[in-house]
Short mmCIF file of C-alpha atoms in Angstrom, two decimals:
data_model
loop_
_atom_site.label_atom_id
_atom_site.label_comp_id
_atom_site.label_asym_id
_atom_site.label_seq_id
_atom_site.Cartn_x
_atom_site.Cartn_y
_atom_site.Cartn_z
CA UNK Q 346 68.82 10.64 32.98
CA UNK Q 347 65.57 11.77 34.51
CA UNK Q 348 66.72 15.37 34.38
CA UNK Q 349 67.51 15.12 30.66
CA UNK Q 350 64.07 13.76 29.93
CA UNK Q 351 62.39 16.59 31.73
CA UNK Q 352 64.32 19.19 29.79
CA UNK Q 353 63.55 17.62 26.40
CA UNK Q 354 59.94 18.88 26.75
CA UNK Q 355 57.59 16.09 25.66
CA UNK Q 356 58.16 12.48 26.59
CA UNK Q 357 57.42 9.67 24.17
CA UNK Q 358 54.57 8.55 26.40
CA UNK Q 359 52.96 12.00 26.34
CA UNK Q 360 53.33 12.21 22.59
CA UNK Q 361 51.57 8.87 22.08
CA UNK Q 362 48.83 9.98 24.48
CA UNK Q 363 48.43 13.19 22.51
CA UNK Q 364 48.19 11.38 19.20
CA UNK Q 365 45.71 8.96 20.72
CA UNK Q 366 43.60 11.76 22.11
CA UNK Q 367 43.65 13.63 18.77
CA UNK Q 368 42.64 10.53 16.81
CA UNK Q 369 39.93 9.78 19.37
CA UNK Q 370 38.53 13.29 19.15
CA UNK Q 371 38.62 13.15 15.35
CA UNK Q 372 36.81 9.82 15.33
CA UNK Q 373 34.19 11.17 17.71
CA UNK Q 374 33.70 14.26 15.60
CA UNK Q 375 33.33 12.10 12.49
CA UNK Q 376 30.86 9.86 14.27
CA UNK Q 377 28.57 12.69 15.33
CA UNK Q 378 28.96 14.61 12.07
CA UNK Q 379 25.54 13.44 10.72
CA UNK Q 380 23.95 15.20 13.67
CA UNK Q 381 24.95 18.58 12.29
CA UNK Q 382 23.01 18.02 9.07
CA UNK Q 383 20.18 16.44 11.03
CA UNK Q 384 19.83 19.60 13.03
CA UNK Q 385 19.55 21.55 9.79
CA UNK Q 386 16.70 19.31 8.58
CA UNK Q 387 14.76 19.19 11.79
CA UNK Q 388 14.01 22.01 14.17
CA UNK Q 389 13.94 21.55 17.93
CA UNK Q 390 10.16 22.11 17.87
CA UNK Q 391 9.77 19.33 15.35
CA UNK Q 392 11.97 17.00 17.35
CA UNK Q 393 10.12 17.67 20.58
CA UNK Q 394 6.64 17.54 19.03
CA UNK Q 395 4.22 15.38 20.98
CA UNK Q 396 2.12 12.52 19.69
CA UNK Q 397 -0.95 13.68 17.73
CA UNK Q 398 -3.30 12.49 20.43
CA UNK Q 399 -1.46 14.42 23.14
CA UNK Q 400 -1.29 17.75 21.35
CA UNK Q 401 -3.49 20.48 22.83
CA UNK Q 402 -5.45 22.59 20.30
CA UNK Q 403 -3.01 25.47 20.84
CA UNK Q 404 0.00 23.24 20.25
CA UNK Q 405 -1.71 21.82 17.18
CA UNK Q 406 -2.18 25.30 15.75
CA UNK Q 407 1.54 25.95 16.19
CA UNK Q 408 2.40 22.67 14.49
CA UNK Q 409 0.10 23.38 11.56
CA UNK Q 410 1.58 26.84 11.13
CA UNK Q 411 5.08 25.41 11.20
CA UNK Q 412 4.18 22.77 8.61
CA UNK Q 413 2.62 25.38 6.33
CA UNK Q 414 5.80 27.45 6.56
CA UNK Q 415 7.94 24.39 5.87
CA UNK Q 416 5.92 23.58 2.75
CA UNK Q 417 6.34 27.16 1.60
CA UNK Q 418 10.07 26.93 2.18
CA UNK Q 419 10.62 23.49 0.66
CA UNK Q 420 8.18 23.61 -2.24
CA UNK Q 421 7.29 27.27 -2.66
CA UNK Q 422 3.60 26.43 -2.41
CA UNK Q 423 1.01 28.30 -0.33
CA UNK Q 424 -0.98 25.60 1.42
CA UNK Q 425 -3.58 25.46 4.16
CA UNK Q 426 -3.17 22.58 6.56
CA UNK Q 427 -6.07 21.86 8.89
CA UNK Q 428 -6.92 19.10 11.30
CA UNK Q 429 -10.58 18.21 10.73
CA UNK Q 430 -12.01 16.05 13.49
CA UNK Q 431 -14.32 13.03 13.10
CA UNK Q 432 -17.96 14.04 12.91
CA UNK Q 433 -20.16 12.54 15.63
CA UNK Q 434 -22.51 9.86 14.34
CA UNK Q 435 -20.37 9.19 11.26
CA UNK Q 436 -18.52 6.01 10.41
CA UNK Q 437 -17.17 5.94 6.90
CA UNK Q 438 -17.74 3.04 4.57
CA UNK Q 439 -16.78 2.44 0.97
CA UNK Q 440 -18.24 0.04 -1.56
CA UNK Q 441 -17.09 -0.80 -5.06
CA UNK Q 442 -19.20 -2.19 -7.89
CA UNK Q 443 -16.92 -4.63 -9.71
CA UNK Q 444 -19.46 -5.10 -12.50
CA UNK Q 445 -19.00 -1.56 -13.77
CA UNK Q 446 -15.35 -0.89 -12.92
CA UNK Q 447 -13.55 -0.75 -16.27
CA UNK Q 448 -9.98 -0.69 -14.95
CA UNK Q 449 -9.11 2.74 -16.36
CA UNK Q 450 -7.02 3.58 -13.26
CA UNK Q 451 -8.37 7.12 -13.10
CA UNK Q 452 -8.90 6.57 -9.37
CA UNK Q 453 -5.23 5.76 -8.85
CA UNK Q 454 -4.22 8.88 -10.75
CA UNK Q 455 -6.62 11.08 -8.77
CA UNK Q 456 -5.23 9.60 -5.55
CA UNK Q 457 -1.68 10.38 -6.66
CA UNK Q 458 -2.53 14.01 -7.39
CA UNK Q 459 -4.83 14.66 -4.43
CA UNK Q 460 -2.46 13.19 -1.87
CA UNK Q 461 0.67 15.02 -3.02
CA UNK Q 462 2.64 11.92 -3.85
CA UNK Q 463 6.19 11.98 -5.11
CA UNK Q 464 5.92 12.45 -8.86
CA UNK Q 465 8.86 10.23 -9.78
CA UNK Q 466 7.83 7.18 -7.79
CA UNK Q 467 4.31 7.35 -9.26
CA UNK Q 468 2.92 6.41 -5.88
CA UNK Q 469 -0.78 5.81 -5.36
CA UNK Q 470 -2.75 4.26 -2.52
CA UNK Q 471 -4.83 2.36 -5.06
CA UNK Q 472 -3.70 -0.69 -7.03
CA UNK Q 473 -6.06 -1.97 -9.70
CA UNK Q 474 -5.89 -5.73 -10.17
CA UNK Q 475 -6.86 -7.34 -13.45
CA UNK Q 476 -8.28 -10.83 -13.01
CA UNK Q 477 -9.90 -13.37 -15.29
CA UNK Q 478 -13.67 -13.54 -15.08
CA UNK Q 479 -14.77 -16.50 -13.03
CA UNK Q 480 -11.80 -16.33 -10.68
CA UNK Q 481 -11.06 -14.22 -7.67
CA UNK Q 482 -7.41 -15.04 -7.21
CA UNK Q 483 -6.01 -11.73 -6.12
CA UNK Q 484 -2.54 -13.19 -5.63
CA UNK Q 485 -2.37 -13.53 -9.41
CA UNK Q 486 -4.16 -10.29 -10.11
CA UNK Q 487 -2.19 -8.36 -12.69
CA UNK Q 488 -1.35 -4.77 -11.77
CA UNK Q 489 0.67 -3.67 -14.80
CA UNK Q 490 -1.86 -4.57 -17.47
CA UNK Q 491 -1.75 -2.68 -20.74
CA UNK Q 492 -3.96 -2.11 -23.77
CA UNK Q 493 -7.58 -1.10 -24.11
CA UNK Q 494 -9.79 -1.88 -21.13
CA UNK Q 495 -12.13 -3.43 -20.16
CA UNK Q 496 -10.98 -6.67 -21.78
CA UNK Q 497 -13.93 -8.93 -22.41
CA UNK Q 498 -12.50 -11.83 -20.41
CA UNK Q 499 -11.34 -9.79 -17.41
CA UNK Q 500 -12.65 -7.79 -14.51
CA UNK Q 501 -10.89 -5.15 -12.48
CA UNK Q 502 -10.58 -4.79 -8.73
CA UNK Q 503 -9.13 -1.62 -7.25
CA UNK Q 504 -7.59 -2.29 -3.82
CA UNK Q 505 -6.77 0.39 -1.29
CA UNK Q 506 -6.76 0.67 2.49
CA UNK Q 507 -9.75 -1.24 3.83
CA UNK Q 508 -9.92 0.82 7.07
CA UNK Q 509 -10.27 -2.38 9.08
CA UNK Q 510 -12.13 -2.42 12.37
CA UNK Q 511 -9.45 -4.80 13.60
CA UNK Q 512 -6.37 -3.43 11.84
CA UNK Q 513 -3.23 -5.59 12.01
CA UNK Q 514 -1.10 -2.59 11.03
CA UNK Q 515 -2.13 -0.76 14.19
CA UNK Q 516 -1.36 -3.74 16.42
CA UNK Q 517 2.22 -4.06 15.25
CA UNK Q 518 3.27 -0.41 15.47
CA UNK Q 519 5.89 -0.24 18.21
CA UNK Q 520 5.42 3.49 18.84
CA UNK Q 521 1.65 3.84 18.36
CA UNK Q 522 2.15 6.17 15.43
CA UNK Q 523 -0.91 4.64 13.76
CA UNK Q 524 -4.37 4.13 15.24
CA UNK Q 525 -8.04 3.96 14.39
CA UNK Q 526 -10.04 7.17 14.50
CA UNK Q 527 -13.64 7.40 15.77
CA UNK Q 528 -15.06 7.62 12.25
CA UNK Q 529 -13.33 4.40 11.23
CA UNK Q 530 -10.26 5.78 9.49
CA UNK Q 531 -6.87 4.31 10.32
CA UNK Q 532 -4.60 7.34 10.67
CA UNK Q 533 -0.83 7.86 10.81
CA UNK Q 534 0.98 10.63 12.63
CA UNK Q 535 3.73 11.17 10.07
CA UNK Q 536 5.77 13.09 12.62
CA UNK Q 537 5.64 10.27 15.13
CA UNK Q 538 6.35 7.40 12.73
CA UNK Q 539 9.85 5.96 13.01
CA UNK Q 540 9.71 4.24 9.62
CA UNK Q 541 10.21 0.67 10.81
CA UNK Q 542 7.66 -0.57 8.20
CA UNK Q 543 6.20 -3.24 10.48
CA UNK Q 544 2.74 -1.98 9.52
CA UNK Q 545 3.51 -2.43 5.84
CA UNK Q 546 4.49 -6.02 6.53
CA UNK Q 547 1.41 -6.64 8.66
CA UNK Q 548 -1.13 -5.27 6.19
CA UNK Q 549 -2.70 -8.16 4.24
CA UNK Q 550 -3.94 -5.75 1.54
CA UNK Q 551 -0.62 -4.16 0.59
CA UNK Q 552 -2.22 -0.84 1.41
CA UNK Q 553 0.65 1.00 3.07
CA UNK Q 554 3.42 2.90 1.35
CA UNK Q 555 6.84 4.04 2.46
CA UNK Q 556 8.46 7.35 1.59
CA UNK Q 557 11.86 6.22 0.40
CA UNK Q 558 12.77 9.73 -0.65
CA UNK Q 559 11.61 13.22 0.11
CA UNK Q 560 8.62 13.71 -2.23
CA UNK Q 561 9.44 15.85 -5.24
CA UNK Q 562 6.43 17.75 -6.52
CA UNK Q 563 6.37 20.82 -8.76
CA UNK Q 564 5.08 23.86 -6.88
CA UNK Q 565 2.02 24.33 -9.08
CA UNK Q 566 0.96 20.69 -8.74
CA UNK Q 567 0.72 20.69 -4.96
CA UNK Q 568 -2.85 20.27 -3.71
CA UNK Q 569 -3.25 23.32 -1.47
CA UNK Q 570 -6.03 22.01 0.77
CA UNK Q 571 -4.28 19.67 3.16
CA UNK Q 572 -4.94 17.79 6.37
CA UNK Q 573 -2.47 16.97 9.12
CA UNK Q 574 -3.40 13.29 9.10
CA UNK Q 575 -4.04 12.98 5.38
CA UNK Q 576 -2.55 14.59 2.30
CA UNK Q 577 0.10 16.99 3.58
CA UNK Q 578 3.48 16.37 2.00
CA UNK Q 579 5.01 13.53 3.98
CA UNK Q 580 8.56 13.63 5.33
CA UNK Q 581 11.12 11.15 4.06
CA UNK Q 582 11.30 7.83 5.89
CA UNK Q 583 7.73 7.54 7.14
CA UNK Q 584 4.77 5.34 6.31
CA UNK Q 585 1.63 6.64 4.67
CA UNK Q 586 -1.71 5.23 3.56
CA UNK Q 587 -5.16 5.98 2.21
CA UNK Q 588 -7.24 8.04 4.64
CA UNK Q 589 -10.44 8.13 2.54
CA UNK Q 590 -9.30 11.71 1.78
CA UNK Q 591 -10.00 12.72 5.36
CA UNK Q 592 -9.46 16.41 4.59
CA UNK Q 593 -12.36 16.22 2.13
CA UNK Q 594 -14.67 13.60 3.58
CA UNK Q 595 -14.70 15.00 7.09
CA UNK Q 596 -16.02 18.21 5.55
CA UNK Q 597 -18.76 16.28 3.79
CA UNK Q 598 -17.09 16.00 0.38
CA UNK Q 599 -16.66 12.81 -1.62
CA UNK Q 600 -13.15 11.30 -1.78
CA UNK Q 601 -10.98 12.11 -4.81
CA UNK Q 602 -10.96 8.55 -6.19
CA UNK Q 603 -14.75 8.49 -6.30
CA UNK Q 604 -14.95 11.87 -8.00
CA UNK Q 605 -12.51 10.68 -10.64
CA UNK Q 606 -14.33 7.42 -11.35
CA UNK Q 607 -16.03 7.82 -14.74
CA UNK Q 608 -18.40 4.88 -14.37
CA UNK Q 609 -19.60 5.47 -10.83
CA UNK Q 610 -18.36 2.12 -9.57
CA UNK Q 611 -17.59 3.68 -6.20
CA UNK Q 612 -20.03 4.33 -3.37
CA UNK Q 613 -19.04 6.29 -0.29
CA UNK Q 614 -20.94 7.38 2.77
CA UNK Q 615 -21.90 7.12 6.40
CA UNK Q 616 -22.49 3.56 7.60
CA UNK Q 617 -24.48 4.84 10.59
CA UNK Q 618 -27.00 6.75 8.47
CA UNK Q 619 -29.77 4.32 7.41
CA UNK Q 620 -30.72 6.65 4.54
CA UNK Q 621 -27.23 6.71 3.03
CA UNK Q 622 -26.29 5.19 -0.31
CA UNK Q 623 -23.67 2.95 1.25
CA UNK Q 624 -26.32 1.44 3.52
CA UNK Q 625 -28.56 0.84 0.52
CA UNK Q 626 -25.73 -1.09 -1.12
CA UNK Q 627 -25.07 -3.15 2.01
CA UNK Q 628 -28.73 -4.01 2.37
CA UNK Q 629 -29.57 -4.67 -1.28
CA UNK Q 630 -26.40 -6.06 -2.86
CA UNK Q 631 -24.50 -9.20 -2.04
CA UNK Q 632 -21.36 -7.53 -0.72
CA UNK Q 633 -18.16 -9.25 0.31
CA UNK Q 634 -14.92 -8.13 1.92
CA UNK Q 635 -11.37 -9.10 1.00
CA UNK Q 636 -9.69 -11.82 3.06
CA UNK Q 637 -12.61 -12.09 5.44
CA UNK Q 638 -11.02 -15.14 7.06
CA UNK Q 639 -8.30 -12.97 8.58
CA UNK Q 640 -10.81 -11.26 10.86
CA UNK Q 641 -9.69 -7.77 9.97
CA UNK Q 642 -13.29 -6.58 9.53
CA UNK Q 643 -12.81 -4.12 6.66
CA UNK Q 644 -15.04 -1.09 6.07
CA UNK Q 645 -14.50 -1.54 2.33
CA UNK Q 646 -17.03 -3.69 0.51
CA UNK Q 647 -17.08 -5.16 -2.98
CA UNK Q 648 -20.07 -6.31 -4.96
CA UNK Q 649 -21.17 -7.43 -8.41
CA UNK Q 650 -24.42 -6.46 -10.06
CA UNK Q 651 -26.77 -9.39 -10.14
CA UNK G 821 -1.36 -27.92 58.69
CA UNK G 822 0.15 -24.51 59.31
CA UNK G 823 -0.67 -21.68 56.92
CA UNK G 824 1.87 -20.85 54.26
CA UNK G 825 1.71 -17.11 53.59
CA UNK G 826 4.04 -17.40 50.61
CA UNK G 827 1.82 -19.95 48.88
CA UNK G 828 -1.34 -17.89 49.48
CA UNK G 829 0.36 -14.80 48.14
CA UNK G 830 1.48 -16.74 45.08
CA UNK G 831 -2.03 -18.04 44.44
CA UNK G 832 -3.51 -14.56 44.85
CA UNK G 833 -0.91 -13.12 42.54
CA UNK G 834 -1.62 -15.79 39.94
CA UNK G 835 -5.35 -15.08 40.18
CA UNK G 836 -4.75 -11.36 39.62
CA UNK G 837 -2.55 -12.06 36.60
CA UNK G 838 -5.16 -14.47 35.22
CA UNK G 839 -7.92 -11.86 35.60
CA UNK G 840 -5.83 -9.18 33.91
CA UNK G 841 -4.89 -11.51 31.07
CA UNK G 842 -8.46 -12.58 30.41
CA UNK G 843 -9.61 -8.94 30.53
CA UNK G 844 -6.91 -8.06 28.02
CA UNK G 845 -7.90 -10.90 25.72
CA UNK G 846 -11.58 -9.96 26.01
CA UNK G 847 -10.82 -6.33 25.22
CA UNK G 848 -8.81 -7.22 22.17
CA UNK G 849 -11.08 -9.92 20.82
CA UNK G 850 -14.68 -9.23 21.73
CA UNK G 851 -15.03 -5.70 23.03
CA UNK G 852 -14.88 -4.32 19.50
CA UNK G 853 -18.00 -6.33 18.62
CA UNK G 854 -19.88 -4.82 21.55
CA UNK G 855 -18.63 -1.43 20.62
CA UNK G 856 -19.90 -1.93 17.09
CA UNK G 857 -23.30 -3.01 18.41
CA UNK G 858 -23.57 -0.12 20.83
CA UNK G 859 -22.73 2.25 17.97
CA UNK G 860 -25.97 1.26 16.28
CA UNK G 861 -27.97 2.51 19.22
CA UNK G 862 -26.32 5.91 19.15
CA UNK G 863 -28.95 8.54 18.52
CA UNK G 864 -27.81 10.30 15.39
CA UNK G 865 -28.43 13.99 15.75
CA UNK G 866 -29.19 14.98 12.19
CA UNK G 867 -29.42 18.70 11.75
CA UNK G 868 -32.70 19.79 10.31
CA UNK G 869 -31.08 22.10 7.76
CA UNK G 870 -32.15 21.96 4.15
CA UNK G 871 -30.42 19.35 2.05
CA UNK G 872 -28.39 20.72 -0.84
CA UNK G 873 -29.55 19.85 -4.36
CA UNK G 874 -28.37 17.00 -6.54
CA UNK G 875 -27.96 18.33 -10.09
CA UNK G 876 -28.05 16.02 -13.08
CA UNK G 877 -25.58 17.28 -15.64
CA UNK G 878 -24.78 16.43 -19.23
CA UNK G 879 -28.29 15.95 -20.61
CA UNK G 880 -28.69 17.99 -23.82
CA UNK G 881 -31.26 20.75 -23.75
CA UNK G 882 -31.45 21.45 -27.49
CA UNK G 883 -31.17 18.23 -29.49
CA UNK G 884 -28.86 18.58 -32.46
CA UNK G 885 -27.31 16.39 -35.10
CA UNK G 886 -23.82 16.76 -36.55
CA UNK G 887 -24.28 17.67 -40.19
CA UNK G 888 -21.59 16.84 -42.70
CA UNK G 889 -21.70 19.74 -45.13
CA UNK G 890 -18.60 18.79 -47.09
CA UNK G 891 -20.63 18.61 -50.33
CA UNK G 892 -21.39 22.30 -50.07
CA UNK G 893 -17.81 23.06 -49.06
CA UNK G 894 -18.53 23.95 -45.44
CA UNK G 895 -17.25 22.60 -42.15
CA UNK G 896 -19.38 20.10 -40.23
CA UNK G 897 -21.82 21.84 -37.93
CA UNK G 898 -24.45 21.04 -35.33
CA UNK G 899 -27.97 21.50 -36.58
CA UNK G 900 -31.06 21.43 -34.41
CA UNK G 901 -33.31 18.48 -35.27
CA UNK G 902 -36.38 20.66 -35.81
CA UNK G 903 -34.55 22.70 -38.47
CA UNK G 904 -35.40 19.96 -40.95
CA UNK G 905 -37.96 17.84 -39.20
CA UNK G 906 -40.53 20.61 -38.81
CA UNK G 907 -40.99 20.61 -42.57
CA UNK G 908 -40.34 17.00 -43.49
CA UNK G 909 -42.59 14.05 -43.02
CA UNK G 910 -40.97 11.38 -40.90
CA UNK G 911 -40.32 8.02 -42.56
CA UNK G 912 -42.06 5.82 -40.07
CA UNK G 913 -40.86 2.60 -41.69
CA UNK G 914 -37.21 3.66 -41.45
CA UNK G 915 -35.43 1.57 -38.81
CA UNK G 916 -31.78 1.98 -39.61
CA UNK G 917 -29.68 5.13 -39.65
CA UNK G 918 -27.44 3.79 -42.40
CA UNK G 919 -30.16 4.34 -45.00
CA UNK G 920 -30.78 7.90 -43.89
CA UNK G 921 -29.12 10.07 -46.50
CA UNK G 922 -28.79 13.63 -45.29
CA UNK G 923 -27.34 14.73 -41.97
CA UNK G 924 -27.38 11.28 -40.41
CA UNK G 925 -24.39 9.82 -42.20
CA UNK G 926 -21.99 8.06 -39.89
CA UNK G 927 -24.59 7.66 -37.19
CA UNK G 928 -24.04 4.16 -35.85
CA UNK G 929 -26.94 2.50 -34.13
CA UNK G 930 -26.04 -0.49 -31.99
CA UNK G 931 -28.90 -0.53 -29.58
CA UNK G 932 -30.73 -3.80 -29.93
CA UNK G 933 -33.64 -3.88 -32.31
CA UNK G 934 -34.86 -0.42 -31.47
CA UNK G 935 -35.85 1.80 -34.34
CA UNK G 936 -35.21 5.56 -34.40
CA UNK G 937 -38.78 6.31 -33.45
CA UNK G 938 -38.68 4.00 -30.44
CA UNK G 939 -37.14 6.97 -28.67
CA UNK G 940 -37.45 9.99 -30.97
CA UNK G 941 -40.83 11.67 -31.11
CA UNK G 942 -41.99 11.94 -34.72
CA UNK G 943 -44.55 14.59 -33.74
CA UNK G 944 -41.95 16.89 -32.21
CA UNK G 945 -38.28 16.18 -32.74
CA UNK G 946 -37.36 18.51 -29.88
CA UNK G 947 -38.60 15.86 -27.52
CA UNK G 948 -38.30 12.13 -26.98
CA UNK G 949 -41.11 9.68 -26.51
CA UNK G 950 -41.81 6.96 -23.97
CA UNK G 951 -43.17 3.61 -25.06
CA UNK G 952 -46.68 4.70 -24.15
CA UNK G 953 -46.44 7.83 -26.31
CA UNK G 954 -45.81 10.37 -23.56
CA UNK G 955 -43.36 13.06 -24.74
CA UNK G 956 -40.21 13.49 -22.64
CA UNK G 957 -37.84 16.47 -22.70
CA UNK G 958 -34.25 15.75 -23.66
CA UNK G 959 -33.12 16.75 -20.16
CA UNK G 960 -35.08 13.81 -18.78
CA UNK G 961 -33.53 11.08 -20.88
CA UNK G 962 -33.20 9.13 -17.66
CA UNK G 963 -36.93 8.37 -17.75
CA UNK G 964 -36.61 7.02 -21.25
CA UNK G 965 -33.66 4.75 -20.45
CA UNK G 966 -35.36 3.52 -17.29
CA UNK G 967 -38.14 1.91 -19.33
CA UNK G 968 -35.85 -0.93 -20.34
CA UNK G 969 -32.90 -0.65 -17.96
CA UNK G 970 -34.70 -0.97 -14.65
CA UNK G 971 -31.88 -2.45 -12.55
CA UNK G 972 -29.43 0.17 -13.83
CA UNK G 973 -31.91 2.95 -13.10
CA UNK G 974 -32.53 1.59 -9.62
CA UNK G 975 -28.77 1.47 -8.95
CA UNK G 976 -28.39 4.95 -10.41
CA UNK G 977 -31.03 6.41 -8.11
CA UNK G 978 -29.38 4.66 -5.17
CA UNK G 979 -25.92 5.95 -5.99
CA UNK G 980 -24.16 2.75 -7.06
CA UNK G 981 -24.04 3.43 -10.80
CA UNK G 982 -22.99 6.58 -12.61
CA UNK G 983 -20.22 9.06 -11.91
CA UNK G 984 -20.76 11.90 -9.49
CA UNK G 985 -19.04 14.83 -7.84
CA UNK G 986 -19.43 17.03 -4.81
CA UNK G 987 -20.59 16.07 -1.33
CA UNK G 988 -21.53 12.74 0.20
CA UNK G 989 -23.19 14.71 3.00
CA UNK G 990 -25.94 16.70 1.30
CA UNK G 991 -26.43 18.73 4.48
CA UNK G 992 -23.06 20.32 3.85
CA UNK G 993 -22.99 20.80 0.11
CA UNK G 994 -24.47 19.97 -3.30
CA UNK G 995 -23.71 17.10 -5.62
CA UNK G 996 -23.68 16.78 -9.38
CA UNK G 997 -24.45 13.53 -11.14
CA UNK G 998 -23.94 12.52 -14.73
CA UNK G 999 -26.92 11.80 -16.94
CA UNK G 1000 -26.97 8.37 -18.65
CA UNK G 1001 -25.86 9.83 -21.98
CA UNK G 1002 -22.62 11.26 -20.52
CA UNK G 1003 -21.15 7.74 -20.47
CA UNK G 1004 -23.51 5.88 -22.81
CA UNK G 1005 -24.11 7.17 -26.33
CA UNK G 1006 -27.79 6.33 -26.70
CA UNK G 1007 -27.21 5.17 -30.28
CA UNK G 1008 -24.43 2.80 -29.22
CA UNK G 1009 -24.69 2.53 -25.47
CA UNK G 1010 -21.99 -0.02 -24.65
CA UNK G 1011 -19.30 1.69 -22.56
CA UNK G 1012 -16.33 2.23 -24.90
CA UNK G 1013 -12.95 0.64 -24.34
CA UNK G 1014 -10.25 3.05 -23.25
CA UNK G 1015 -6.53 3.06 -22.58
CA UNK G 1016 -5.79 2.93 -18.86
CA UNK G 1017 -3.99 5.98 -17.50
CA UNK G 1018 -1.30 6.10 -14.86
CA UNK G 1019 0.58 2.80 -15.02
CA UNK G 1020 1.90 1.65 -11.65
CA UNK G 1021 5.59 2.27 -10.98
CA UNK G 1022 5.88 -0.05 -8.03
CA UNK G 1023 9.46 -0.82 -6.97
CA UNK G 1024 8.57 -4.39 -5.98
CA UNK G 1025 6.85 -4.91 -9.29
CA UNK G 1026 9.91 -3.85 -11.25
CA UNK G 1027 12.15 -6.04 -9.13
CA UNK G 1028 9.98 -9.07 -9.79
CA UNK G 1029 10.19 -8.41 -13.48
CA UNK G 1030 13.75 -7.39 -14.03
CA UNK G 1031 15.59 -8.62 -10.96
CA UNK G 1032 17.68 -6.33 -8.80
CA UNK G 1033 19.13 -4.51 -11.77
CA UNK G 1034 15.73 -3.16 -12.74
CA UNK G 1035 15.85 -0.24 -15.14
CA UNK G 1036 14.85 3.21 -14.04
CA UNK G 1037 11.51 3.93 -15.76
CA UNK G 1038 12.57 7.51 -16.41
CA UNK G 1039 15.36 6.29 -18.65
CA UNK G 1040 12.75 4.85 -20.98
CA UNK G 1041 10.70 7.96 -21.38
CA UNK G 1042 9.20 8.03 -24.83
#
């Protein structure tokens, strides 16, 4: 009997083993299949890129060049990405005059355009709340108000990142992809973020946004002046937030939302310069911060004209 | 009582852990205050370079009025005030634009109890006039407005009222600011109502409103 088996070529046991091995290999191949498309989306350089704070200037230059090329490839737009550093002796502060804000949402629109947000999602770092005069109940502030503004019984409160001195979003990040810069801006390394959205949950101001999809922006609408930590086109699956238009303000320019404000409700400047306009506001107006009781210590102040 | 090396080691270890923990808590809770205080003492090295200019834009240089020439079969056109007023005697008793027949039709005045000549200079219609009679060029309307709107003027000069563009850091670049009349028509200065742009398309917002089967906003494009 044993001789017959040997001559028949393949035993039943071997055949089953073969089928098992084939199925196993197929299952393994299927399981790792996403990796092949992942490799197409992400280069080795991108995968191995260090944390922003560990990049040497030379490595940074390489990264910026790569990102510029990627933007050219993905969007067809010629952009310049730089990495402006905090200026010594500068801590940014923002103040908003609620008496003259008319709720026109031009700031939100300017933010959307300046920061290269996905056109379809209509993303903006600024939400303008409409509240009844005499109340300050931001939980019931209406965001999707319609009709001519300002309504006589309402006032309008734009809310964006408050650049807290004690930011809860930074504390909860498991990979330290977000941190506070020397000039007071809470930054995100979009290439280091793993998209867990803990920071979004931790932020009491609803100031963080998630890129659910790869941003779709027409080539001609892409803002060409970009910063690594600010308005460059974000990858899919990462968090982003207002950076006080770091790519502009660190070069001395006013942020886009302020430039778009038709009434001049917004005041921006250096908190450490006693001659600055923001300091004048802090010293002469009765300013308040949002959710002071949380101890987040915002650098964003609100005030009403007396 | 004989010494217990294990117990001593445990106590020492506990003390070390306690120190580290309190240092950690201090760093996270109070060190930021000290940091903030020490920041104030930082000597700010301001460069001595010239500050860039702040330009006031939008103030008219040649005052004109929109003339409705439909009676003579011509399109409406802007006419300089002096074209007529150099030859006509001003009606000093005239307080309301509605009664002005030629050229001023449709001019709404909703500016308190002011009369035309509270601001316009009857001696020279190319200029304006302060309350004390001093003529003011049209480019300097700010001075005129400041007579009554002191708090607004103060806030304007301190940067917390009135739209602007350019640089926050005047050592690095110039800034332009709007004149009062860019936003406030002097004849009817209340800021007009406008339709808000850019409605929010927040996913959460739509879910709250319509439930999970929220409609895609792009399907409802008008």
